[in-house]
mmCIF file with all atom_site columns, C-alpha atoms in Angstrom:
data_model
loop_
_atom_site.group_PDB
_atom_site.id
_atom_site.type_symbol
_atom_site.label_atom_id
_atom_site.label_alt_id
_atom_site.label_comp_id
_atom_site.label_asym_id
_atom_site.label_entity_id
_atom_site.label_seq_id
_atom_site.pdbx_PDB_ins_code
_atom_site.Cartn_x
_atom_site.Cartn_y
_atom_site.Cartn_z
_atom_site.occupancy
_atom_site.B_iso_or_equiv
_atom_site.pdbx_formal_charge
_atom_site.auth_seq_id
_atom_site.auth_comp_id
_atom_site.auth_asym_id
_atom_site.auth_atom_id
_atom_site.pdbx_PDB_model_num
ATOM 1   C CA . SER A 1 1   ? 116.055 123.225 83.415  1.00 83.00 ? 1   SER A CA 1
ATOM 2   C CA . TYR A 1 2   ? 114.921 124.944 86.596  1.00 91.00 ? 2   TYR A CA 1
ATOM 3   C CA . GLU A 1 3   ? 115.135 122.965 89.836  1.00 93.00 ? 3   GLU A CA 1
ATOM 4   C CA . LEU A 1 4   ? 113.484 123.391 93.225  1.00 97.00 ? 4   LEU A CA 1
ATOM 5   C CA . THR A 1 5   ? 114.980 121.960 96.408  1.00 98.00 ? 5   THR A CA 1
ATOM 6   C CA . GLN A 1 6   ? 112.938 121.093 99.492  1.00 98.00 ? 6   GLN A CA 1
ATOM 7   C CA . PRO A 1 7   ? 113.959 119.321 102.709 1.00 98.00 ? 7   PRO A CA 1
ATOM 8   C CA . LEU A 1 8   ? 112.702 115.747 102.812 1.00 98.00 ? 8   LEU A CA 1
ATOM 9   C CA . SER A 1 9   ? 111.119 116.202 106.211 1.00 98.00 ? 9   SER A CA 1
ATOM 10  C CA . VAL A 1 10  ? 110.275 118.817 108.806 1.00 98.00 ? 10  VAL A CA 1
ATOM 11  C CA . SER A 1 11  ? 109.071 118.171 112.336 1.00 98.00 ? 11  SER A CA 1
ATOM 12  C CA . VAL A 1 12  ? 107.217 120.611 114.564 1.00 98.00 ? 12  VAL A CA 1
ATOM 13  C CA . ALA A 1 13  ? 105.779 120.417 118.058 1.00 98.00 ? 13  ALA A CA 1
ATOM 14  C CA . LEU A 1 14  ? 102.039 120.691 118.374 1.00 97.00 ? 14  LEU A CA 1
ATOM 15  C CA . GLY A 1 15  ? 101.024 124.352 118.494 1.00 97.00 ? 15  GLY A CA 1
ATOM 16  C CA . GLN A 1 16  ? 104.404 125.630 117.321 1.00 98.00 ? 16  GLN A CA 1
ATOM 17  C CA . THR A 1 17  ? 105.452 127.156 113.990 1.00 98.00 ? 17  THR A CA 1
ATOM 18  C CA . ALA A 1 18  ? 106.652 125.053 111.073 1.00 98.00 ? 18  ALA A CA 1
ATOM 19  C CA . ARG A 1 19  ? 108.674 126.482 108.225 1.00 98.00 ? 19  ARG A CA 1
ATOM 20  C CA . ILE A 1 20  ? 109.160 124.603 104.975 1.00 98.00 ? 20  ILE A CA 1
ATOM 21  C CA . THR A 1 21  ? 111.683 125.996 102.519 1.00 98.00 ? 21  THR A CA 1
ATOM 22  C CA . CYS A 1 22  ? 111.901 125.797 98.750  1.00 98.00 ? 22  CYS A CA 1
ATOM 23  C CA . GLY A 1 23  ? 115.207 126.729 97.173  1.00 98.00 ? 23  GLY A CA 1
ATOM 24  C CA . GLY A 1 24  ? 115.819 127.778 93.601  1.00 97.00 ? 24  GLY A CA 1
ATOM 25  C CA . ASN A 1 25  ? 118.075 130.085 91.633  1.00 95.00 ? 25  ASN A CA 1
ATOM 26  C CA . ASN A 1 26  ? 116.661 133.607 92.036  1.00 96.00 ? 26  ASN A CA 1
ATOM 27  C CA . ILE A 1 27  ? 113.331 132.106 93.020  1.00 96.00 ? 27  ILE A CA 1
ATOM 28  C CA . GLY A 1 28  ? 112.423 135.510 94.431  1.00 97.00 ? 28  GLY A CA 1
ATOM 29  C CA . ASN A 1 29  ? 111.858 136.607 90.835  1.00 95.00 ? 29  ASN A CA 1
ATOM 30  C CA . LYS A 1 30  ? 109.247 133.906 90.286  1.00 95.00 ? 30  LYS A CA 1
ATOM 31  C CA . ASN A 1 31  ? 105.731 133.282 91.553  1.00 96.00 ? 31  ASN A CA 1
ATOM 32  C CA . VAL A 1 32  ? 105.756 130.368 93.997  1.00 97.00 ? 32  VAL A CA 1
ATOM 33  C CA . HIS A 1 33  ? 102.750 128.222 94.791  1.00 98.00 ? 33  HIS A CA 1
ATOM 34  C CA . TRP A 1 34  ? 102.347 125.665 97.594  1.00 98.00 ? 34  TRP A CA 1
ATOM 35  C CA . TYR A 1 35  ? 100.265 122.507 97.795  1.00 98.00 ? 35  TYR A CA 1
ATOM 36  C CA . GLN A 1 36  ? 99.311  120.220 100.655 1.00 98.00 ? 36  GLN A CA 1
ATOM 37  C CA . GLN A 1 37  ? 98.823  116.524 99.929  1.00 98.00 ? 37  GLN A CA 1
ATOM 38  C CA . LYS A 1 38  ? 97.479  114.054 102.468 1.00 98.00 ? 38  LYS A CA 1
ATOM 39  C CA . PRO A 1 39  ? 97.862  110.285 101.917 1.00 96.00 ? 39  PRO A CA 1
ATOM 40  C CA . GLY A 1 40  ? 95.610  108.923 99.203  1.00 96.00 ? 40  GLY A CA 1
ATOM 41  C CA . GLN A 1 41  ? 94.303  112.359 98.265  1.00 98.00 ? 41  GLN A CA 1
ATOM 42  C CA . ALA A 1 42  ? 94.875  114.866 95.499  1.00 98.00 ? 42  ALA A CA 1
ATOM 43  C CA . PRO A 1 43  ? 96.959  117.931 96.347  1.00 98.00 ? 43  PRO A CA 1
ATOM 44  C CA . VAL A 1 44  ? 95.255  121.088 97.575  1.00 98.00 ? 44  VAL A CA 1
ATOM 45  C CA . LEU A 1 45  ? 96.466  124.620 96.844  1.00 98.00 ? 45  LEU A CA 1
ATOM 46  C CA . VAL A 1 46  ? 97.329  126.390 100.104 1.00 98.00 ? 46  VAL A CA 1
ATOM 47  C CA . ILE A 1 47  ? 99.350  129.409 98.896  1.00 98.00 ? 47  ILE A CA 1
ATOM 48  C CA . TYR A 1 48  ? 99.537  130.995 95.449  1.00 98.00 ? 48  TYR A CA 1
ATOM 49  C CA . ARG A 1 49  ? 101.692 133.799 94.086  1.00 97.00 ? 49  ARG A CA 1
ATOM 50  C CA . ASP A 1 50  ? 104.026 133.669 97.061  1.00 97.00 ? 50  ASP A CA 1
ATOM 51  C CA . THR A 1 51  ? 101.697 134.979 99.756  1.00 98.00 ? 51  THR A CA 1
ATOM 52  C CA . ASN A 1 52  ? 98.036  134.546 98.802  1.00 98.00 ? 52  ASN A CA 1
ATOM 53  C CA . ARG A 1 53  ? 95.661  132.118 100.493 1.00 98.00 ? 53  ARG A CA 1
ATOM 54  C CA . PRO A 1 54  ? 92.755  130.580 98.558  1.00 97.00 ? 54  PRO A CA 1
ATOM 55  C CA . SER A 1 55  ? 89.377  130.803 100.226 1.00 96.00 ? 55  SER A CA 1
ATOM 56  C CA . GLY A 1 56  ? 88.961  128.153 102.889 1.00 96.00 ? 56  GLY A CA 1
ATOM 57  C CA . ILE A 1 57  ? 92.659  127.950 103.791 1.00 98.00 ? 57  ILE A CA 1
ATOM 58  C CA . PRO A 1 58  ? 93.283  128.970 107.424 1.00 97.00 ? 58  PRO A CA 1
ATOM 59  C CA . GLU A 1 59  ? 95.189  132.160 108.172 1.00 97.00 ? 59  GLU A CA 1
ATOM 60  C CA . ARG A 1 60  ? 97.739  129.952 109.946 1.00 98.00 ? 60  ARG A CA 1
ATOM 61  C CA . PHE A 1 61  ? 99.201  129.273 106.492 1.00 98.00 ? 61  PHE A CA 1
ATOM 62  C CA . SER A 1 62  ? 101.405 131.988 105.058 1.00 98.00 ? 62  SER A CA 1
ATOM 63  C CA . GLY A 1 63  ? 104.164 132.321 102.506 1.00 98.00 ? 63  GLY A CA 1
ATOM 64  C CA . SER A 1 64  ? 107.154 134.450 101.646 1.00 98.00 ? 64  SER A CA 1
ATOM 65  C CA . ASN A 1 65  ? 109.653 134.549 98.817  1.00 98.00 ? 65  ASN A CA 1
ATOM 66  C CA . SER A 1 66  ? 112.954 136.362 98.480  1.00 98.00 ? 66  SER A CA 1
ATOM 67  C CA . GLY A 1 67  ? 116.355 135.778 96.991  1.00 98.00 ? 67  GLY A CA 1
ATOM 68  C CA . ASN A 1 68  ? 116.952 132.090 96.498  1.00 98.00 ? 68  ASN A CA 1
ATOM 69  C CA . THR A 1 69  ? 114.411 130.787 99.025  1.00 98.00 ? 69  THR A CA 1
ATOM 70  C CA . ALA A 1 70  ? 110.644 130.667 99.321  1.00 98.00 ? 70  ALA A CA 1
ATOM 71  C CA . THR A 1 71  ? 109.101 129.648 102.629 1.00 98.00 ? 71  THR A CA 1
ATOM 72  C CA . LEU A 1 72  ? 105.770 128.192 103.669 1.00 98.00 ? 72  LEU A CA 1
ATOM 73  C CA . THR A 1 73  ? 104.989 128.966 107.296 1.00 98.00 ? 73  THR A CA 1
ATOM 74  C CA . ILE A 1 74  ? 102.380 127.095 109.293 1.00 98.00 ? 74  ILE A CA 1
ATOM 75  C CA . SER A 1 75  ? 101.587 128.721 112.627 1.00 98.00 ? 75  SER A CA 1
ATOM 76  C CA . ARG A 1 76  ? 100.039 126.909 115.601 1.00 98.00 ? 76  ARG A CA 1
ATOM 77  C CA . ALA A 1 77  ? 100.591 123.578 113.885 1.00 98.00 ? 77  ALA A CA 1
ATOM 78  C CA . GLN A 1 78  ? 97.875  120.983 114.290 1.00 97.00 ? 78  GLN A CA 1
ATOM 79  C CA . VAL A 1 79  ? 97.848  117.222 113.838 1.00 97.00 ? 79  VAL A CA 1
ATOM 80  C CA . GLY A 1 80  ? 95.611  117.785 110.826 1.00 97.00 ? 80  GLY A CA 1
ATOM 81  C CA . ASP A 1 81  ? 98.447  119.701 109.130 1.00 98.00 ? 81  ASP A CA 1
ATOM 82  C CA . GLU A 1 82  ? 100.508 116.524 108.798 1.00 98.00 ? 82  GLU A CA 1
ATOM 83  C CA . ALA A 1 83  ? 100.967 116.033 105.076 1.00 98.00 ? 83  ALA A CA 1
ATOM 84  C CA . ASP A 1 84  ? 103.396 116.320 102.210 1.00 98.00 ? 84  ASP A CA 1
ATOM 85  C CA . TYR A 1 85  ? 103.939 119.869 100.984 1.00 98.00 ? 85  TYR A CA 1
ATOM 86  C CA . TYR A 1 86  ? 105.118 120.793 97.495  1.00 98.00 ? 86  TYR A CA 1
ATOM 87  C CA . CYS A 1 87  ? 106.286 124.094 96.096  1.00 98.00 ? 87  CYS A CA 1
ATOM 88  C CA . GLN A 1 88  ? 105.779 124.875 92.419  1.00 97.00 ? 88  GLN A CA 1
ATOM 89  C CA . VAL A 1 89  ? 106.860 127.533 89.967  1.00 96.00 ? 89  VAL A CA 1
ATOM 90  C CA . TRP A 1 90  ? 106.197 128.114 86.303  1.00 90.00 ? 90  TRP A CA 1
ATOM 91  C CA . ASP A 1 91  ? 109.049 127.956 83.876  1.00 80.00 ? 91  ASP A CA 1
ATOM 92  C CA . SER A 1 92  ? 108.168 128.248 80.206  1.00 74.00 ? 92  SER A CA 1
ATOM 93  C CA . SER A 1 93  ? 110.967 125.893 79.200  1.00 76.00 ? 93  SER A CA 1
ATOM 94  C CA . THR A 1 94  ? 109.748 123.068 81.411  1.00 74.00 ? 94  THR A CA 1
ATOM 95  C CA . ALA A 1 95  ? 106.000 123.688 81.799  1.00 75.00 ? 95  ALA A CA 1
ATOM 96  C CA . GLY A 1 96  ? 105.485 123.533 85.565  1.00 87.00 ? 96  GLY A CA 1
ATOM 97  C CA . VAL A 1 97  ? 108.170 122.573 88.048  1.00 94.00 ? 97  VAL A CA 1
ATOM 98  C CA . PHE A 1 98  ? 107.527 121.015 91.448  1.00 97.00 ? 98  PHE A CA 1
ATOM 99  C CA . GLY A 1 99  ? 109.887 120.673 94.340  1.00 97.00 ? 99  GLY A CA 1
ATOM 100 C CA . GLY A 1 100 ? 110.545 117.165 95.583  1.00 98.00 ? 100 GLY A CA 1
ATOM 101 C CA . GLY A 1 101 ? 108.143 117.544 98.495  1.00 98.00 ? 101 GLY A CA 1
ATOM 102 C CA . THR A 1 102 ? 108.500 117.843 102.267 1.00 98.00 ? 102 THR A CA 1
ATOM 103 C CA . LYS A 1 103 ? 106.841 115.547 104.780 1.00 98.00 ? 103 LYS A CA 1
ATOM 104 C CA . LEU A 1 104 ? 105.573 117.522 107.765 1.00 98.00 ? 104 LEU A CA 1
ATOM 105 C CA . THR A 1 105 ? 105.295 115.680 111.068 1.00 98.00 ? 105 THR A CA 1
ATOM 106 C CA . VAL A 1 106 ? 103.538 117.248 114.048 1.00 97.00 ? 106 VAL A CA 1
ATOM 107 C CA . LEU A 1 107 ? 104.900 115.867 117.298 1.00 95.00 ? 107 LEU A CA 1
ATOM 108 C CA . GLN B 2 1   ? 81.569  124.164 91.738  1.00 92.00 ? 1   GLN B CA 1
ATOM 109 C CA . LEU B 2 2   ? 84.003  122.946 89.102  1.00 94.00 ? 2   LEU B CA 1
ATOM 110 C CA . GLN B 2 3   ? 84.842  119.265 89.235  1.00 97.00 ? 3   GLN B CA 1
ATOM 111 C CA . LEU B 2 4   ? 87.273  117.185 87.212  1.00 97.00 ? 4   LEU B CA 1
ATOM 112 C CA . GLN B 2 5   ? 87.101  113.428 86.711  1.00 98.00 ? 5   GLN B CA 1
ATOM 113 C CA . GLU B 2 6   ? 89.777  111.276 85.114  1.00 98.00 ? 6   GLU B CA 1
ATOM 114 C CA . SER B 2 7   ? 88.868  108.128 83.212  1.00 97.00 ? 7   SER B CA 1
ATOM 115 C CA . GLY B 2 8   ? 90.737  105.498 81.245  1.00 95.00 ? 8   GLY B CA 1
ATOM 116 C CA . PRO B 2 9   ? 92.337  102.060 81.447  1.00 96.00 ? 9   PRO B CA 1
ATOM 117 C CA . GLY B 2 10  ? 94.046  101.206 84.699  1.00 95.00 ? 10  GLY B CA 1
ATOM 118 C CA . LEU B 2 11  ? 96.419  98.728  83.063  1.00 97.00 ? 11  LEU B CA 1
ATOM 119 C CA . VAL B 2 12  ? 98.495  99.311  79.947  1.00 98.00 ? 12  VAL B CA 1
ATOM 120 C CA . LYS B 2 13  ? 101.045 97.025  78.317  1.00 98.00 ? 13  LYS B CA 1
ATOM 121 C CA . PRO B 2 14  ? 104.629 98.151  77.792  1.00 97.00 ? 14  PRO B CA 1
ATOM 122 C CA . SER B 2 15  ? 105.285 99.882  74.452  1.00 97.00 ? 15  SER B CA 1
ATOM 123 C CA . GLU B 2 16  ? 101.600 100.709 74.011  1.00 98.00 ? 16  GLU B CA 1
ATOM 124 C CA . THR B 2 17  ? 99.930  104.127 74.072  1.00 98.00 ? 17  THR B CA 1
ATOM 125 C CA . MET B 2 18  ? 97.942  105.064 77.160  1.00 98.00 ? 18  MET B CA 1
ATOM 126 C CA . SER B 2 19  ? 94.944  107.361 76.845  1.00 98.00 ? 19  SER B CA 1
ATOM 127 C CA . LEU B 2 20  ? 93.175  109.246 79.604  1.00 98.00 ? 20  LEU B CA 1
ATOM 128 C CA . THR B 2 21  ? 90.269  111.647 79.524  1.00 98.00 ? 21  THR B CA 1
ATOM 129 C CA . CYS B 2 22  ? 89.342  114.361 81.993  1.00 98.00 ? 22  CYS B CA 1
ATOM 130 C CA . THR B 2 23  ? 85.693  115.369 82.063  1.00 97.00 ? 23  THR B CA 1
ATOM 131 C CA . VAL B 2 24  ? 84.955  118.869 83.317  1.00 96.00 ? 24  VAL B CA 1
ATOM 132 C CA . SER B 2 25  ? 81.662  119.499 85.098  1.00 95.00 ? 25  SER B CA 1
ATOM 133 C CA . GLY B 2 26  ? 80.256  122.583 86.750  1.00 94.00 ? 26  GLY B CA 1
ATOM 134 C CA . GLY B 2 27  ? 82.003  124.913 84.337  1.00 91.00 ? 27  GLY B CA 1
ATOM 135 C CA . SER B 2 28  ? 83.155  125.395 80.772  1.00 90.00 ? 28  SER B CA 1
ATOM 136 C CA . ILE B 2 29  ? 86.453  124.201 79.405  1.00 91.00 ? 29  ILE B CA 1
ATOM 137 C CA . SER B 2 30  ? 86.335  127.114 76.963  1.00 89.00 ? 30  SER B CA 1
ATOM 138 C CA . SER B 2 31  ? 87.290  129.736 79.536  1.00 83.00 ? 31  SER B CA 1
ATOM 139 C CA . SER B 2 32  ? 90.163  131.915 78.386  1.00 80.00 ? 32  SER B CA 1
ATOM 140 C CA . SER B 2 33  ? 91.395  132.332 81.942  1.00 87.00 ? 33  SER B CA 1
ATOM 141 C CA . TYR B 2 34  ? 92.647  128.797 82.404  1.00 92.00 ? 34  TYR B CA 1
ATOM 142 C CA . TYR B 2 35  ? 94.885  126.094 81.148  1.00 92.00 ? 35  TYR B CA 1
ATOM 143 C CA . TRP B 2 36  ? 94.031  122.402 81.493  1.00 94.00 ? 36  TRP B CA 1
ATOM 144 C CA . ALA B 2 37  ? 96.829  120.257 82.814  1.00 95.00 ? 37  ALA B CA 1
ATOM 145 C CA . TRP B 2 38  ? 98.010  116.726 83.472  1.00 97.00 ? 38  TRP B CA 1
ATOM 146 C CA . ILE B 2 39  ? 100.245 115.904 86.429  1.00 97.00 ? 39  ILE B CA 1
ATOM 147 C CA . ARG B 2 40  ? 101.449 112.502 87.552  1.00 98.00 ? 40  ARG B CA 1
ATOM 148 C CA . GLN B 2 41  ? 102.859 110.969 90.704  1.00 98.00 ? 41  GLN B CA 1
ATOM 149 C CA . PRO B 2 42  ? 104.760 107.661 90.639  1.00 98.00 ? 42  PRO B CA 1
ATOM 150 C CA . PRO B 2 43  ? 104.216 105.434 93.682  1.00 97.00 ? 43  PRO B CA 1
ATOM 151 C CA . GLY B 2 44  ? 105.907 106.915 96.733  1.00 96.00 ? 44  GLY B CA 1
ATOM 152 C CA . LYS B 2 45  ? 107.351 109.828 94.764  1.00 97.00 ? 45  LYS B CA 1
ATOM 153 C CA . GLY B 2 46  ? 106.655 113.473 94.093  1.00 97.00 ? 46  GLY B CA 1
ATOM 154 C CA . LEU B 2 47  ? 104.564 115.372 91.580  1.00 98.00 ? 47  LEU B CA 1
ATOM 155 C CA . GLU B 2 48  ? 105.587 115.811 87.954  1.00 96.00 ? 48  GLU B CA 1
ATOM 156 C CA . CYS B 2 49  ? 104.011 118.128 85.426  1.00 95.00 ? 49  CYS B CA 1
ATOM 157 C CA . ILE B 2 50  ? 103.267 116.411 82.127  1.00 96.00 ? 50  ILE B CA 1
ATOM 158 C CA . GLY B 2 51  ? 101.873 119.380 80.241  1.00 94.00 ? 51  GLY B CA 1
ATOM 159 C CA . SER B 2 52  ? 98.986  121.754 79.809  1.00 93.00 ? 52  SER B CA 1
ATOM 160 C CA . LEU B 2 53  ? 96.964  123.496 77.135  1.00 92.00 ? 53  LEU B CA 1
ATOM 161 C CA . SER B 2 54  ? 94.438  126.230 76.701  1.00 86.00 ? 54  SER B CA 1
ATOM 162 C CA . TYR B 2 55  ? 91.134  125.754 74.916  1.00 77.00 ? 55  TYR B CA 1
ATOM 163 C CA . SER B 2 56  ? 92.543  127.837 72.079  1.00 80.00 ? 56  SER B CA 1
ATOM 164 C CA . GLY B 2 57  ? 95.311  125.322 71.569  1.00 80.00 ? 57  GLY B CA 1
ATOM 165 C CA . SER B 2 58  ? 98.387  126.818 73.254  1.00 86.00 ? 58  SER B CA 1
ATOM 166 C CA . THR B 2 59  ? 100.396 123.997 74.804  1.00 89.00 ? 59  THR B CA 1
ATOM 167 C CA . TYR B 2 60  ? 103.298 123.472 77.179  1.00 90.00 ? 60  TYR B CA 1
ATOM 168 C CA . TYR B 2 61  ? 104.950 120.085 77.608  1.00 93.00 ? 61  TYR B CA 1
ATOM 169 C CA . ASN B 2 62  ? 107.549 118.764 80.029  1.00 93.00 ? 62  ASN B CA 1
ATOM 170 C CA . PRO B 2 63  ? 110.664 118.462 77.835  1.00 92.00 ? 63  PRO B CA 1
ATOM 171 C CA . SER B 2 64  ? 111.444 115.034 79.273  1.00 93.00 ? 64  SER B CA 1
ATOM 172 C CA . LEU B 2 65  ? 108.100 113.700 78.003  1.00 95.00 ? 65  LEU B CA 1
ATOM 173 C CA . LYS B 2 66  ? 107.430 115.971 75.043  1.00 94.00 ? 66  LYS B CA 1
ATOM 174 C CA . SER B 2 67  ? 108.300 113.438 72.345  1.00 96.00 ? 67  SER B CA 1
ATOM 175 C CA . ARG B 2 68  ? 105.709 110.984 73.712  1.00 97.00 ? 68  ARG B CA 1
ATOM 176 C CA . VAL B 2 69  ? 102.894 113.265 74.900  1.00 97.00 ? 69  VAL B CA 1
ATOM 177 C CA . THR B 2 70  ? 99.828  114.711 73.235  1.00 96.00 ? 70  THR B CA 1
ATOM 178 C CA . ILE B 2 71  ? 97.264  116.759 75.129  1.00 95.00 ? 71  ILE B CA 1
ATOM 179 C CA . SER B 2 72  ? 94.093  117.779 73.345  1.00 93.00 ? 72  SER B CA 1
ATOM 180 C CA . VAL B 2 73  ? 90.785  119.425 74.161  1.00 92.00 ? 73  VAL B CA 1
ATOM 181 C CA . ASP B 2 74  ? 87.268  118.693 72.947  1.00 91.00 ? 74  ASP B CA 1
ATOM 182 C CA . THR B 2 75  ? 85.090  121.687 73.718  1.00 89.00 ? 75  THR B CA 1
ATOM 183 C CA . SER B 2 76  ? 81.949  119.978 72.419  1.00 92.00 ? 76  SER B CA 1
ATOM 184 C CA . LYS B 2 77  ? 82.315  117.306 75.089  1.00 94.00 ? 77  LYS B CA 1
ATOM 185 C CA . ASN B 2 78  ? 83.802  119.626 77.698  1.00 94.00 ? 78  ASN B CA 1
ATOM 186 C CA . HIS B 2 79  ? 86.736  117.333 78.238  1.00 95.00 ? 79  HIS B CA 1
ATOM 187 C CA . PHE B 2 80  ? 90.444  117.133 77.546  1.00 95.00 ? 80  PHE B CA 1
ATOM 188 C CA . SER B 2 81  ? 92.691  114.171 76.967  1.00 97.00 ? 81  SER B CA 1
ATOM 189 C CA . LEU B 2 82  ? 96.188  112.809 77.459  1.00 98.00 ? 82  LEU B CA 1
ATOM 190 C CA . LYS B 2 83  ? 97.981  110.359 75.204  1.00 98.00 ? 83  LYS B CA 1
ATOM 191 C CA . LEU B 2 84  ? 101.362 108.968 76.227  1.00 98.00 ? 84  LEU B CA 1
ATOM 192 C CA . SER B 2 85  ? 103.078 106.668 73.756  1.00 98.00 ? 85  SER B CA 1
ATOM 193 C CA . SER B 2 86  ? 105.674 103.917 74.149  1.00 98.00 ? 86  SER B CA 1
ATOM 194 C CA . VAL B 2 87  ? 104.974 103.499 77.835  1.00 98.00 ? 87  VAL B CA 1
ATOM 195 C CA . THR B 2 88  ? 107.292 101.637 80.199  1.00 98.00 ? 88  THR B CA 1
ATOM 196 C CA . ALA B 2 89  ? 107.101 100.636 83.843  1.00 98.00 ? 89  ALA B CA 1
ATOM 197 C CA . ALA B 2 90  ? 108.490 104.067 84.692  1.00 98.00 ? 90  ALA B CA 1
ATOM 198 C CA . ASP B 2 91  ? 105.188 105.572 83.530  1.00 98.00 ? 91  ASP B CA 1
ATOM 199 C CA . THR B 2 92  ? 103.286 103.741 86.276  1.00 98.00 ? 92  THR B CA 1
ATOM 200 C CA . ALA B 2 93  ? 101.745 106.493 88.374  1.00 98.00 ? 93  ALA B CA 1
ATOM 201 C CA . VAL B 2 94  ? 98.653  108.229 89.632  1.00 98.00 ? 94  VAL B CA 1
ATOM 202 C CA . TYR B 2 95  ? 97.608  110.637 86.899  1.00 98.00 ? 95  TYR B CA 1
ATOM 203 C CA . TYR B 2 96  ? 95.796  113.835 87.864  1.00 98.00 ? 96  TYR B CA 1
ATOM 204 C CA . CYS B 2 97  ? 93.988  116.240 85.612  1.00 98.00 ? 97  CYS B CA 1
ATOM 205 C CA . ALA B 2 98  ? 93.763  119.805 86.829  1.00 97.00 ? 98  ALA B CA 1
ATOM 206 C CA . ARG B 2 99  ? 92.801  123.375 86.096  1.00 96.00 ? 99  ARG B CA 1
ATOM 207 C CA . GLN B 2 100 ? 95.688  125.809 85.937  1.00 93.00 ? 100 GLN B CA 1
ATOM 208 C CA . ALA B 2 101 ? 95.270  129.557 86.199  1.00 91.00 ? 101 ALA B CA 1
ATOM 209 C CA . ASP B 2 102 ? 96.497  131.478 83.173  1.00 85.00 ? 102 ASP B CA 1
ATOM 210 C CA . PHE B 2 103 ? 99.556  133.730 83.540  1.00 84.00 ? 103 PHE B CA 1
ATOM 211 C CA . TYR B 2 104 ? 100.551 132.621 87.049  1.00 87.00 ? 104 TYR B CA 1
ATOM 212 C CA . TYR B 2 105 ? 99.996  128.908 86.387  1.00 90.00 ? 105 TYR B CA 1
ATOM 213 C CA . TYR B 2 106 ? 98.967  127.751 89.842  1.00 95.00 ? 106 TYR B CA 1
ATOM 214 C CA . ILE B 2 107 ? 96.651  124.744 89.996  1.00 96.00 ? 107 ILE B CA 1
ATOM 215 C CA . ASP B 2 108 ? 93.441  125.556 91.811  1.00 95.00 ? 108 ASP B CA 1
ATOM 216 C CA . VAL B 2 109 ? 91.284  122.527 90.975  1.00 97.00 ? 109 VAL B CA 1
ATOM 217 C CA . TRP B 2 110 ? 92.433  118.908 90.872  1.00 98.00 ? 110 TRP B CA 1
ATOM 218 C CA . GLY B 2 111 ? 90.764  115.688 89.860  1.00 98.00 ? 111 GLY B CA 1
ATOM 219 C CA . LYS B 2 112 ? 90.891  112.817 92.315  1.00 98.00 ? 112 LYS B CA 1
ATOM 220 C CA . GLY B 2 113 ? 93.469  110.988 90.222  1.00 98.00 ? 113 GLY B CA 1
ATOM 221 C CA . THR B 2 114 ? 93.507  107.667 88.461  1.00 98.00 ? 114 THR B CA 1
ATOM 222 C CA . THR B 2 115 ? 96.108  104.939 88.818  1.00 98.00 ? 115 THR B CA 1
ATOM 223 C CA . VAL B 2 116 ? 97.734  103.644 85.653  1.00 98.00 ? 116 VAL B CA 1
ATOM 224 C CA . THR B 2 117 ? 99.947  100.574 85.853  1.00 98.00 ? 117 THR B CA 1
ATOM 225 C CA . VAL B 2 118 ? 102.218 99.600  82.991  1.00 98.00 ? 118 VAL B CA 1
ATOM 226 C CA . SER B 2 119 ? 102.711 95.860  83.014  1.00 97.00 ? 119 SER B CA 1
ATOM 227 C CA . SER B 2 120 ? 102.504 92.913  80.658  1.00 96.00 ? 120 SER B CA 1
#
């Protein structure tokens, strides 16, 4: 089965750039999607197909994917960006696969 | 604006079958462009895909749950359902229903989630 690896936590200073990674075998050959989940709320799609932002998601959120690592980048981090972030890919043998999630803290 | 709402018992006894329904409003469940999915999240843990299906009946199930899961759609009621049999405490979780884009399989609409506790 396909596995995705994320760091448990990432910290970033207010106004700086946060990068959250998602590792997987040849993940660059897959479409990676990213979700933001705040406590007590359902997840929200922030990036789909590696680099695309849904309407309503700030331009500060961007994504990239190459080789064995996909990355979610949050520029000019704000306190409101504090949340858990999950990467996801589709694998026909396992339905959908999520990474374990990364807790983002803005200092 | 499409909205999804989960409903079902919040407490299920061990070994029983839990059933949840997701009612779709603001759009049709019969769209060929989407799959309809169930995802769960145990307390304090990450997200886990349970499975998804299209209105035409194509299904994908998480192999670790496949033997216990049935997902079905009722187009006349514009809702879809989840049945999970032989539940244990490990099935205690928040259960989300969601809309999943066809082909790329990202989830663009989520329900608010419903908590299911397995306990005697």
